[in-house]
Amino acid sequence: MRRPLIIGNWKMNTNISDAVVLATVIRDGVEDISNVEIVICPPAIWLTEVSEIIHKNIGHLGLGAQNIHYLTDGSYTGEVSATMVRDVAKYVIIGHSERRNSFAETNGIVARKVAAALDAGLVPIVCVGEKKKSEKSAVEIVKQLKESLVGINKNELEQIVVAYEPVWAVGADEPATPEYSAQIINQLRAIVSPQTPIIYGGDVSSGNIYSFMQRPEIDGVLVGRESLNGQNFIKLCRIVAEYKKII
Ligand code: PGA
C-alpha cells in the first residue's frame, strides 16, 4: 500500500523566529498522527534549525528542501547540493512550477536534479503540471513527467514522490477538481511504479481537501499558503489521516 503524504512548502517565507515557532507548533500538533508522512519544507537557510526541532521527536514528521543543484560541489555561488541537504533533511522538492517558470528549469535540468537527489539518498518530490487547462493537458503532463524522469530506473521510481500541480491552480483561488486531477494522475501512474505516491497540489485548503482525499488515486497533498499557519496545517494533516483511515 502507498503511504499517504502531506507536504508543506513554505516557499520564500518566514524569518528565523517564525520558522522555529511554526516547526514547533506543527511538531507538537501532529504527534499523535501515525502512518501519514508529514513533510515540511522551510527555506534552505532554516533547514538545520528546523531539523533540530523536529528530528529528535517523531519519526513520521520529515524535513525537505525546496530545491537543489544537480552537481555535488564546485564554483556555483548561491547553490546548495543534494549531498549538503542530506545531512539535515530527507526530501527535496524538484521542478516546482515556480522554479520552472521563474528560474528556467527545463525537464532536462529537473531530470538531473532527480538523479542527484536519488544518488544522495534523498526522496525527490517531482512536480509536474500544465500551464493552461486544455484538451491536450494530459499529453503535455505525461511528456513532462517522462522527460523529468529520464535515466531513472525502475527501482528508483519506487523511491520518488510525484506531485501533480496544475500551474493555473498554484497560488490561485480555485483548485482543480478532484475528478480532473484523478484523471491526470491515472495517466501519470502508468509512468511510475505502483508504489510511487502521487499527490495533488494547488490551492489546497480545509474547505476542499476532503474531496481530494476521497479519491483513491490521490495519495496526498502538497500545500503552499495553508502550510504557513500551524493550526491550519495540522488540521489538514488530520484530515489526510482521517480520510485515508489510518489515524
Ligand atoms: P498553494 O501552493 O497551496 O499556495 O496554491 C501550492 C504549491 O505551490 O505547491
CSV table of C-alpha atoms and ligand atoms in Angstrom, one decimal:
chain,number,residue,atom,x,y,z
A,1,MET,CA,0.0,0.0,0.0
A,2,ARG,CA,1.2,3.5,-0.8
A,3,ARG,CA,1.8,5.8,2.1
A,4,PRO,CA,-0.3,8.9,2.4
A,5,LEU,CA,1.7,12.1,2.4
A,6,ILE,CA,1.2,15.7,3.2
A,7,ILE,CA,3.9,18.2,2.3
A,8,GLY,CA,4.1,21.8,3.4
A,9,ASN,CA,6.1,24.1,1.1
A,10,TRP,CA,6.9,27.4,3.0
A,11,LYS,CA,8.5,28.9,-0.2
A,12,MET,CA,10.4,32.1,0.5
A,13,ASN,CA,8.5,32.9,3.7
A,14,THR,CA,9.3,33.1,7.4
A,15,ASN,CA,12.2,34.7,9.4
A,16,ILE,CA,14.1,32.6,11.9
A,17,SER,CA,11.7,33.1,14.8
A,18,ASP,CA,8.7,32.4,12.6
A,19,ALA,CA,10.3,29.2,11.4
A,20,VAL,CA,11.1,28.0,14.9
A,21,VAL,CA,7.6,28.7,16.1
A,22,LEU,CA,5.9,27.1,13.1
A,23,ALA,CA,8.0,24.0,13.2
A,24,THR,CA,7.4,23.6,17.0
A,25,VAL,CA,3.7,24.1,16.7
A,26,ILE,CA,3.5,21.5,13.9
A,27,ARG,CA,5.7,19.0,15.7
A,28,ASP,CA,3.6,19.2,18.8
A,29,GLY,CA,0.3,19.2,16.9
A,30,VAL,CA,0.9,16.1,14.8
A,31,GLU,CA,2.5,14.0,17.5
A,32,ASP,CA,-0.5,11.6,17.7
A,33,ILE,CA,-0.9,11.2,13.9
A,34,SER,CA,0.6,8.0,12.7
A,35,ASN,CA,1.1,6.4,9.3
A,36,VAL,CA,0.8,9.7,7.4
A,37,GLU,CA,4.1,11.1,6.3
A,38,ILE,CA,4.2,14.7,7.1
A,39,VAL,CA,6.9,16.8,5.5
A,40,ILE,CA,7.7,20.4,6.0
A,41,CYS,CA,9.9,22.3,3.5
A,42,PRO,CA,11.3,25.6,5.0
A,43,PRO,CA,13.7,27.9,3.2
A,44,ALA,CA,17.2,26.3,2.9
A,45,ILE,CA,18.7,28.7,5.4
A,46,TRP,CA,16.4,27.4,8.2
A,47,LEU,CA,16.8,23.7,7.5
A,48,THR,CA,19.4,23.0,10.2
A,49,GLU,CA,17.4,24.9,12.8
A,50,VAL,CA,14.2,23.1,11.9
A,51,SER,CA,15.8,19.7,11.8
A,52,GLU,CA,16.9,20.1,15.4
A,53,ILE,CA,13.3,20.9,16.3
A,54,ILE,CA,11.6,18.1,14.6
A,55,HIS,CA,14.1,15.2,14.1
A,56,LYS,CA,14.5,14.3,17.7
A,57,ASN,CA,10.9,13.8,18.1
A,58,ILE,CA,8.6,12.0,15.7
A,59,GLY,CA,9.7,9.6,13.0
A,60,HIS,CA,6.8,10.4,10.6
A,61,LEU,CA,7.5,14.1,10.5
A,62,GLY,CA,10.1,14.7,7.9
A,63,LEU,CA,12.1,17.7,6.6
A,64,GLY,CA,12.6,18.7,2.9
A,65,ALA,CA,14.5,21.3,0.9
A,66,GLN,CA,12.7,23.3,-1.8
A,67,ASN,CA,15.5,22.9,-4.4
A,68,ILE,CA,19.0,21.5,-5.0
A,69,HIS,CA,21.7,21.9,-7.7
A,70,TYR,CA,22.4,18.8,-9.7
A,71,LEU,CA,26.1,18.8,-9.0
A,72,THR,CA,27.6,17.9,-5.7
A,73,ASP,CA,30.1,20.8,-5.2
A,74,GLY,CA,32.0,23.5,-7.1
A,75,SER,CA,32.0,27.1,-8.0
A,76,TYR,CA,28.2,27.7,-8.1
A,77,THR,CA,27.6,30.7,-6.0
A,78,GLY,CA,24.4,30.6,-4.0
A,79,GLU,CA,23.6,27.0,-4.8
A,80,VAL,CA,23.0,24.1,-2.4
A,81,SER,CA,23.7,20.4,-3.3
A,82,ALA,CA,21.9,17.2,-2.5
A,83,THR,CA,24.9,16.0,-0.5
A,84,MET,CA,24.6,19.1,1.7
A,85,VAL,CA,20.9,18.7,2.1
A,86,ARG,CA,21.0,15.1,3.1
A,87,ASP,CA,22.9,15.9,6.3
A,88,VAL,CA,19.8,17.6,7.6
A,89,ALA,CA,16.8,16.6,5.5
A,90,LYS,CA,15.2,13.6,3.8
A,91,TYR,CA,13.2,15.1,1.0
A,92,VAL,CA,13.6,17.7,-1.7
A,93,ILE,CA,11.0,19.4,-3.9
A,94,ILE,CA,12.2,19.3,-7.6
A,95,GLY,CA,10.8,21.1,-10.6
A,96,HIS,CA,8.2,23.2,-8.8
A,97,SER,CA,6.4,25.3,-11.3
A,98,GLU,CA,7.8,28.5,-9.7
A,99,ARG,CA,11.3,27.1,-10.4
A,100,ARG,CA,10.4,26.0,-13.9
A,101,ASN,CA,8.8,29.4,-14.7
A,102,SER,CA,11.0,31.9,-12.8
A,103,PHE,CA,14.3,30.1,-13.0
A,104,ALA,CA,14.1,28.5,-16.4
A,105,GLU,CA,14.3,24.9,-15.1
A,106,THR,CA,13.7,22.6,-18.1
A,107,ASN,CA,12.7,18.9,-17.9
A,108,GLY,CA,16.3,18.1,-18.6
A,109,ILE,CA,17.5,20.0,-15.6
A,110,VAL,CA,14.8,18.5,-13.5
A,111,ALA,CA,15.9,15.0,-14.5
A,112,ARG,CA,19.5,15.8,-13.5
A,113,LYS,CA,18.3,17.1,-10.1
A,114,VAL,CA,16.1,14.0,-9.5
A,115,ALA,CA,19.2,11.8,-10.3
A,116,ALA,CA,21.3,13.8,-7.9
A,117,ALA,CA,18.8,13.6,-5.1
A,118,LEU,CA,18.5,9.8,-5.5
A,119,ASP,CA,22.3,9.4,-5.6
A,120,ALA,CA,22.5,11.3,-2.3
A,121,GLY,CA,19.7,9.2,-0.7
A,122,LEU,CA,17.1,12.0,-0.7
A,123,VAL,CA,13.5,11.4,-1.7
A,124,PRO,CA,12.7,13.7,-4.7
A,125,ILE,CA,9.3,15.2,-4.8
A,126,VAL,CA,9.0,15.7,-8.6
A,127,CYS,CA,6.4,18.4,-9.6
A,128,VAL,CA,4.6,18.5,-12.9
A,129,GLY,CA,1.6,20.3,-14.2
A,130,GLU,CA,0.2,22.1,-17.2
A,131,LYS,CA,0.3,25.9,-17.6
A,132,LYS,CA,-3.2,26.1,-19.0
A,133,LYS,CA,-6.0,23.7,-18.9
A,134,SER,CA,-6.8,22.3,-22.4
A,135,GLU,CA,-7.7,19.2,-24.2
A,136,LYS,CA,-4.0,18.5,-24.6
A,137,SER,CA,-3.2,18.9,-20.9
A,138,ALA,CA,-2.8,15.2,-20.2
A,139,VAL,CA,-0.5,14.6,-23.1
A,140,GLU,CA,1.6,17.6,-22.1
A,141,ILE,CA,1.9,16.5,-18.4
A,142,VAL,CA,2.7,12.9,-19.4
A,143,LYS,CA,5.5,14.1,-21.6
A,144,GLN,CA,6.7,16.5,-18.9
A,145,LEU,CA,6.9,13.7,-16.3
A,146,LYS,CA,8.6,11.2,-18.8
A,147,GLU,CA,11.3,13.8,-19.6
A,148,SER,CA,11.7,14.8,-16.0
A,149,LEU,CA,12.5,11.1,-15.1
A,150,VAL,CA,14.9,10.3,-18.0
A,151,GLY,CA,17.6,7.9,-16.7
A,152,ILE,CA,15.7,6.9,-13.6
A,153,ASN,CA,15.5,3.1,-13.3
A,154,LYS,CA,12.6,1.0,-12.1
A,155,ASN,CA,13.8,0.6,-8.5
A,156,GLU,CA,14.5,4.3,-8.2
A,157,LEU,CA,10.9,5.0,-9.3
A,158,GLU,CA,9.8,3.4,-6.1
A,159,GLN,CA,11.7,6.0,-4.1
A,160,ILE,CA,10.3,9.1,-5.6
A,161,VAL,CA,7.1,11.1,-5.0
A,162,VAL,CA,5.2,12.8,-7.8
A,163,ALA,CA,3.2,15.9,-7.3
A,164,TYR,CA,0.6,16.9,-9.9
A,165,GLU,CA,0.3,20.6,-9.6
A,166,PRO,CA,-1.7,22.4,-12.4
A,167,VAL,CA,0.2,25.7,-12.7
A,168,TRP,CA,-3.1,27.6,-13.0
A,169,ALA,CA,-4.2,26.4,-9.6
A,170,VAL,CA,-0.9,27.1,-7.7
A,171,GLY,CA,-1.3,30.2,-5.6
A,172,ALA,CA,-4.7,30.8,-7.1
A,173,ASP,CA,-8.2,30.9,-5.7
A,174,GLU,CA,-9.5,27.8,-7.3
A,175,PRO,CA,-8.1,24.3,-7.2
A,176,ALA,CA,-8.6,21.7,-10.0
A,177,THR,CA,-11.5,19.4,-9.4
A,178,PRO,CA,-10.6,16.1,-7.7
A,179,GLU,CA,-12.2,14.2,-10.7
A,180,TYR,CA,-10.0,16.1,-13.2
A,181,SER,CA,-6.9,15.6,-11.0
A,182,ALA,CA,-7.6,11.9,-10.6
A,183,GLN,CA,-7.9,11.5,-14.4
A,184,ILE,CA,-4.5,13.1,-14.9
A,185,ILE,CA,-3.0,11.1,-12.1
A,186,ASN,CA,-4.2,7.9,-13.6
A,187,GLN,CA,-2.2,8.7,-16.7
A,188,LEU,CA,0.9,9.6,-14.7
A,189,ARG,CA,0.5,6.3,-12.7
A,190,ALA,CA,1.4,4.4,-15.9
A,191,ILE,CA,4.8,6.1,-16.0
A,192,VAL,CA,5.9,5.4,-12.4
A,193,SER,CA,5.9,2.4,-10.0
A,194,PRO,CA,2.7,1.1,-8.4
A,195,GLN,CA,4.4,2.1,-5.1
A,196,THR,CA,5.1,5.7,-6.1
A,197,PRO,CA,2.9,8.1,-4.2
A,198,ILE,CA,1.2,10.7,-6.5
A,199,ILE,CA,-0.2,13.7,-4.7
A,200,TYR,CA,-2.1,16.8,-5.7
A,201,GLY,CA,-1.1,20.5,-5.1
A,202,GLY,CA,-2.7,23.8,-6.0
A,203,ASP,CA,-5.0,25.9,-3.6
A,204,VAL,CA,-5.5,23.0,-1.1
A,205,SER,CA,-7.3,24.2,2.0
A,206,SER,CA,-9.5,22.8,4.7
A,207,GLY,CA,-12.5,23.6,2.6
A,208,ASN,CA,-11.5,21.3,-0.3
A,209,ILE,CA,-9.0,18.8,1.0
A,210,TYR,CA,-11.8,16.3,1.8
A,211,SER,CA,-12.8,15.9,-1.8
A,212,PHE,CA,-9.2,15.2,-2.9
A,213,MET,CA,-8.7,12.7,-0.1
A,214,GLN,CA,-11.8,10.8,-1.0
A,215,ARG,CA,-10.2,9.8,-4.3
A,216,PRO,CA,-8.1,6.6,-4.0
A,217,GLU,CA,-5.9,7.8,-6.9
A,218,ILE,CA,-4.7,10.8,-4.9
A,219,ASP,CA,-2.2,9.8,-2.2
A,220,GLY,CA,-1.8,13.1,-0.5
A,221,VAL,CA,-1.3,16.8,-1.0
A,222,LEU,CA,1.3,19.5,-1.5
A,223,VAL,CA,0.3,22.6,0.3
A,224,GLY,CA,1.7,26.1,-0.1
A,225,ARG,CA,-0.1,29.0,1.6
A,226,GLU,CA,-2.0,26.9,4.2
A,227,SER,CA,1.2,25.4,5.4
A,228,LEU,CA,2.3,28.7,6.8
A,229,ASN,CA,-0.3,28.7,9.5
A,230,GLY,CA,0.5,25.9,12.1
A,231,GLN,CA,-3.1,25.2,13.2
A,232,ASN,CA,-4.4,25.1,9.6
A,233,PHE,CA,-1.6,22.8,8.5
A,234,ILE,CA,-2.2,20.5,11.5
A,235,LYS,CA,-5.9,20.4,10.6
A,236,LEU,CA,-5.0,19.4,7.0
A,237,CYS,CA,-2.7,16.6,8.4
A,238,ARG,CA,-5.6,15.3,10.5
A,239,ILE,CA,-8.0,15.3,7.5
A,240,VAL,CA,-5.5,13.3,5.4
A,241,ALA,CA,-5.1,10.8,8.3
A,242,GLU,CA,-8.9,10.6,8.8
A,243,TYR,CA,-9.8,10.1,5.1
A,244,LYS,CA,-7.0,7.6,4.5
A,245,LYS,CA,-8.4,5.8,7.6
A,246,ILE,CA,-5.2,5.4,9.5
A,247,ILE,CA,-5.2,7.9,12.4
B,1,PGA,P1,-0.8,26.9,-2.8
B,1,PGA,O1,0.7,26.4,-3.4
B,1,PGA,O2,-1.2,25.8,-1.9
B,1,PGA,O3,-0.5,28.2,-2.1
B,1,PGA,O4,-1.7,27.0,-4.0
B,1,PGA,C1,0.9,25.1,-3.8
B,1,PGA,C2,2.3,24.9,-4.2
B,1,PGA,O5,3.0,25.8,-4.6
B,1,PGA,O6,2.7,23.7,-4.1
